[in-house]
PDB file of C-alpha atoms in Angstrom:
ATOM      1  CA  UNK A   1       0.000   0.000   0.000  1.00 71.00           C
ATOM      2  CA  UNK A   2       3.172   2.181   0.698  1.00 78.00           C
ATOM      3  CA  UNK A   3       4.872   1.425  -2.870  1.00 85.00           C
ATOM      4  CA  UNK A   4       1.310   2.811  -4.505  1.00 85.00           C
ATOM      5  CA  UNK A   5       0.746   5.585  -2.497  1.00 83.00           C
ATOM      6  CA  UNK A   6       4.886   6.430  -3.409  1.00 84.00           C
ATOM      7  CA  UNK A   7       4.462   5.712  -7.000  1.00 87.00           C
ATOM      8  CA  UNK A   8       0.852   7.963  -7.006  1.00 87.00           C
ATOM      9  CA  UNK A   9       3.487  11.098  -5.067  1.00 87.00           C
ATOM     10  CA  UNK A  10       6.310  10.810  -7.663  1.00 86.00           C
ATOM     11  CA  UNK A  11       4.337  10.321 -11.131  1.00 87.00           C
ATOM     12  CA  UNK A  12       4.958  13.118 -13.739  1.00 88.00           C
ATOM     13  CA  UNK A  13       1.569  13.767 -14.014  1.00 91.00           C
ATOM     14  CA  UNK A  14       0.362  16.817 -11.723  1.00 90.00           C
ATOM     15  CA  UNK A  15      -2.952  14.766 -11.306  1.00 92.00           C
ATOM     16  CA  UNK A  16      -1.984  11.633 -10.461  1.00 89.00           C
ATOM     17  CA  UNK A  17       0.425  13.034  -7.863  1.00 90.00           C
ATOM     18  CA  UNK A  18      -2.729  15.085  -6.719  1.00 90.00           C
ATOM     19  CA  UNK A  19      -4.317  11.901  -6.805  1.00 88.00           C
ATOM     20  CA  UNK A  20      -1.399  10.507  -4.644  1.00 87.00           C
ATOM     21  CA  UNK A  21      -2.004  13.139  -2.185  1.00 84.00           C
ATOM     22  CA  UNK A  22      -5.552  12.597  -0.996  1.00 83.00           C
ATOM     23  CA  UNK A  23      -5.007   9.124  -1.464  1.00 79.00           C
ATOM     24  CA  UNK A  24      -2.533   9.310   1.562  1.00 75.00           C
ATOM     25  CA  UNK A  25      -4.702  11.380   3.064  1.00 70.00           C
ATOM     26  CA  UNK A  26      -7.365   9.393   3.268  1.00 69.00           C
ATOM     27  CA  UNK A  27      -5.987   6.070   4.102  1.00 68.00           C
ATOM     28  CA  UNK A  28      -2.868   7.286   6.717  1.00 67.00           C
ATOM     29  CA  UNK A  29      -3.327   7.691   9.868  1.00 65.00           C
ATOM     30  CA  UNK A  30       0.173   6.466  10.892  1.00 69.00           C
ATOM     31  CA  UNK A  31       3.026   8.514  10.231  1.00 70.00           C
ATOM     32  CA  UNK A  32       4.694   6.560   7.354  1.00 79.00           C
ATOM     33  CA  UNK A  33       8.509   8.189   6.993  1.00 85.00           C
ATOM     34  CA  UNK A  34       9.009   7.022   3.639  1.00 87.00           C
ATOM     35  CA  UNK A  35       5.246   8.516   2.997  1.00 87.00           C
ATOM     36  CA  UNK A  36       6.214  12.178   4.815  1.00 91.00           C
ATOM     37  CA  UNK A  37       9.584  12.358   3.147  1.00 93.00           C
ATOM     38  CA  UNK A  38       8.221  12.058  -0.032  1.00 93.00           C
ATOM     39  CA  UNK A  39       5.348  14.829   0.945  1.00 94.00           C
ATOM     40  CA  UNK A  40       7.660  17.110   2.475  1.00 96.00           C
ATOM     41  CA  UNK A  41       9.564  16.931  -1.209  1.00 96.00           C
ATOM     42  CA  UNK A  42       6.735  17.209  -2.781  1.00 96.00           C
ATOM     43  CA  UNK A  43       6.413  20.716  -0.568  1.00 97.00           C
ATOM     44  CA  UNK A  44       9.341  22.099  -1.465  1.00 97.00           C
ATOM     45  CA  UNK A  45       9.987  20.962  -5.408  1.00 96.00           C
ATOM     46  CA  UNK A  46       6.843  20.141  -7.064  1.00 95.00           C
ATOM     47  CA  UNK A  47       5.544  22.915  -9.663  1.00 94.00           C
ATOM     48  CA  UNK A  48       1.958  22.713  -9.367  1.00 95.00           C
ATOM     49  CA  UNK A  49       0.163  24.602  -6.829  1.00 96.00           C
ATOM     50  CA  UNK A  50      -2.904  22.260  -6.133  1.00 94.00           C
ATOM     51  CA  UNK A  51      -0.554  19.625  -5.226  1.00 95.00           C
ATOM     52  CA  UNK A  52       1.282  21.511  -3.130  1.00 97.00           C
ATOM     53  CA  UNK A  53      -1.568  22.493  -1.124  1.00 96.00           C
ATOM     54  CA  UNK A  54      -3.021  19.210  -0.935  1.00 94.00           C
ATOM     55  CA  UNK A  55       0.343  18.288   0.337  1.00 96.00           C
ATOM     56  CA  UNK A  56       0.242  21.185   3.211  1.00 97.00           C
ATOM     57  CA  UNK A  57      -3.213  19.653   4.486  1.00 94.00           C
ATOM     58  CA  UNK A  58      -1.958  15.656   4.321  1.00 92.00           C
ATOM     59  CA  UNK A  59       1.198  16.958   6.284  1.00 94.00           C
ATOM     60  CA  UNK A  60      -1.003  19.174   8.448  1.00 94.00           C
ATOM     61  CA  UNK A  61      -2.359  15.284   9.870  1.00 90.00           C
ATOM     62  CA  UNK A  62       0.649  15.322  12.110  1.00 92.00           C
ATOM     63  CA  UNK A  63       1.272  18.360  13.510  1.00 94.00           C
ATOM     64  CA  UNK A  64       3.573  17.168  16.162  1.00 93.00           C
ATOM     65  CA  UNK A  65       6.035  15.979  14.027  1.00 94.00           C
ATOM     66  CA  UNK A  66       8.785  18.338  14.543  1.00 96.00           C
ATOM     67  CA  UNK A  67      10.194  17.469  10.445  1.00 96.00           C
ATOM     68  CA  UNK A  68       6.343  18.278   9.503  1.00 96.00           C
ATOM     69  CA  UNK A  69       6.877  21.762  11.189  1.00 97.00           C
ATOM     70  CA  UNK A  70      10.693  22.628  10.315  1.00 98.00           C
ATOM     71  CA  UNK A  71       9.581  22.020   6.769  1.00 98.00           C
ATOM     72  CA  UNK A  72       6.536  23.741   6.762  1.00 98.00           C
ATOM     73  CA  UNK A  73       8.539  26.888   7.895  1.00 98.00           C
ATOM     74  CA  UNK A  74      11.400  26.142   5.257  1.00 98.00           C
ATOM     75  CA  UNK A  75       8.753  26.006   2.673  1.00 98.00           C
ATOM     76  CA  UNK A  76       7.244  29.555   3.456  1.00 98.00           C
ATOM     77  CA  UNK A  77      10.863  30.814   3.595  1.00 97.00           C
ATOM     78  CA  UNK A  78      11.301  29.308  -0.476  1.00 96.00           C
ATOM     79  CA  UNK A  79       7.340  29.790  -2.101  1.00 97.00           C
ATOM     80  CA  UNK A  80       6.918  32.741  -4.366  1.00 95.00           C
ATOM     81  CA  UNK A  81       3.031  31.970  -5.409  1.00 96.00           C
ATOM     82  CA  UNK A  82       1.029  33.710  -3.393  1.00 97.00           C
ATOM     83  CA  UNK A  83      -2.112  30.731  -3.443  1.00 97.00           C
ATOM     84  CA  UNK A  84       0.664  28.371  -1.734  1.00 98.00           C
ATOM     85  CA  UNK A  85       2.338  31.200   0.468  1.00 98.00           C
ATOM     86  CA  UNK A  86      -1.376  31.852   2.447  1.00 98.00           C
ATOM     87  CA  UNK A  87      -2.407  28.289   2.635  1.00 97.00           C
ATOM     88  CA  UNK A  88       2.027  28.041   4.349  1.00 98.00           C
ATOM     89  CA  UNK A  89       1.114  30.787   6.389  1.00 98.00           C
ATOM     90  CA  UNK A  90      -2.229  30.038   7.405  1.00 97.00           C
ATOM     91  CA  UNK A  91      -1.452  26.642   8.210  1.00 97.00           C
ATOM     92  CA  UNK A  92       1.828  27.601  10.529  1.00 98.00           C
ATOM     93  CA  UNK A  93      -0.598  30.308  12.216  1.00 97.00           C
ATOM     94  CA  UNK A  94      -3.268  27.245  13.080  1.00 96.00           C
ATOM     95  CA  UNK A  95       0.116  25.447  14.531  1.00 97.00           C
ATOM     96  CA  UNK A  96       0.899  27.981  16.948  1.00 96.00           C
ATOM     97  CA  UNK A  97       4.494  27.946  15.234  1.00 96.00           C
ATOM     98  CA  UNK A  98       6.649  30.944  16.521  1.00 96.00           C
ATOM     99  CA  UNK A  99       9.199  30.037  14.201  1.00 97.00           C
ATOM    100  CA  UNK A 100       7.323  31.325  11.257  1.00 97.00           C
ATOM    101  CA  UNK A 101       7.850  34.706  12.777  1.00 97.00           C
ATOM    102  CA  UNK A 102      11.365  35.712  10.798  1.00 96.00           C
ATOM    103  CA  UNK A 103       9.914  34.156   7.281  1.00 97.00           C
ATOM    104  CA  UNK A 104       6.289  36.268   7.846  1.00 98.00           C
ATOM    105  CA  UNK A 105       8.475  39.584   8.843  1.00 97.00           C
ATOM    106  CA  UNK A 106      10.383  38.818   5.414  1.00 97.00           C
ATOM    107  CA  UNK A 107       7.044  38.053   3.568  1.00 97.00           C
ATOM    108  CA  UNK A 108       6.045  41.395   5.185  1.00 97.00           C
ATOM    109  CA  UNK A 109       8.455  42.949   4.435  1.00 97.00           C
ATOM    110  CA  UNK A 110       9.014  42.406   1.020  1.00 96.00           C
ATOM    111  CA  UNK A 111       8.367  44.799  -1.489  1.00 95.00           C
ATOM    112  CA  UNK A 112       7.634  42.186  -4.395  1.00 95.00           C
ATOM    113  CA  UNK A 113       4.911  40.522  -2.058  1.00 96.00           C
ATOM    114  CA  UNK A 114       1.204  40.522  -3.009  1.00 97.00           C
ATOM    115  CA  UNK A 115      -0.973  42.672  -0.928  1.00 97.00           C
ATOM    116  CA  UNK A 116      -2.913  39.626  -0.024  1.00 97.00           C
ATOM    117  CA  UNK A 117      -0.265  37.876   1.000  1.00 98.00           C
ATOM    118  CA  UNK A 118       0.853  40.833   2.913  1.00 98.00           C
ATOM    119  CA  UNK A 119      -2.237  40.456   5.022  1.00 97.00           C
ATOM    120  CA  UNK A 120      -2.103  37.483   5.812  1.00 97.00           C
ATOM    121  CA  UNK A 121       1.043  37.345   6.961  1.00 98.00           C
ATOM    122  CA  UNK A 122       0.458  40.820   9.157  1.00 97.00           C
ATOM    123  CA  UNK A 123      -2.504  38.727  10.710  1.00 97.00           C
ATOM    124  CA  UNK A 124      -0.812  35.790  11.483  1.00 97.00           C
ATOM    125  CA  UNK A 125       2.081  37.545  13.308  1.00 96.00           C
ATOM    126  CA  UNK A 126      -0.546  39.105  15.612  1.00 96.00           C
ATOM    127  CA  UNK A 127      -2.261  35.504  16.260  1.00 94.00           C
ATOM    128  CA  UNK A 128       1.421  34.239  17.471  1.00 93.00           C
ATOM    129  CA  UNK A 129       2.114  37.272  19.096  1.00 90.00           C
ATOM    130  CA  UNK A 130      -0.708  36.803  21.714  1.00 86.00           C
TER     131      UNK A 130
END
C-alpha cells in the first residue's frame, strides 16, 4: 500500500500526484517516513500549486512531528506563489508555530509581495504574538 501511495506522489503527471495526495490522506493515519519524506519533497519541489496544497493539508495530519513543522517553515521561507504562500502561512498560524515569525516579517516585508499575501502574513504575526 506504501509502494502505490509512493508511486501515485512521484508520477509526472500533476494529477496523479494530486491523486497521490488525498489518497494518503485518506488512508494514513500512521506517520509513514518514507510517505512524509516524499510529501515534504513534494512541498518544497513540485511545480503545481494544487498539489502543493493538498500536500500542506496531508502533512497538516501530524502536527507534532517536529520534520512536519521545520519544513513547513522552510517552505514559506522558499514559495513565491502567493495561493501556496497563504495556505504556508495560514497553516503555521493554526500550529501555533513561533518560528514562522522571521519568514512572515520577510514576507512582510518584502516589497515584491502581493498585498494579499501581505495580510495574511500581518494577521498571522498578531495571532502568534498573543
Amino acid at each position: 500500500e506504501t509502494k502505490e501511495v509512493l508511486a501515485f506522489l512521484t508520477d509526472e503527471s500533476a494529477g496523479i500526484r494530486l491523486e497521490g495526495v488525498y489518497k494518503f490522506d485518506e488512508e494514513f493515519k500512521k506517520e509513514d517516513s518514507k510517505i512524509l519524506n516524499t510529501l515534504i519533497k513534494i512541498l518544497h519541489q513540485d511545480s503545481n500549486a494544487n498539489v502543493k496544497i493538498a500536500t500542506i493539508d496531508a502533512l497538516l495530519k501530524f502536527p507534532s512531528n517536529e520534520d512536519v513543522r521545520v519544513n513547513l517553515i522552510k517552505a514559506l521561507e522558499n514559495e513565491s506563489t502567493p495561493l501556496v504562500q497563504i495556505k504556508l502561512i495560514k497553516s503555521l498560524s493554526f500550529l501555533r508555530e513561533n518560528r514562522a515569525q522571521k519568514p512572515l516579517k520577510d514576507i512582510i516585508n518584502n516589497k515584491e509581495t502581493y498585498p494579499i499575501v501581505k495580510s495574511n502574513a500581518t494577521l498571522a504575526m498578531k495571532q502568534l504574538k498573543q
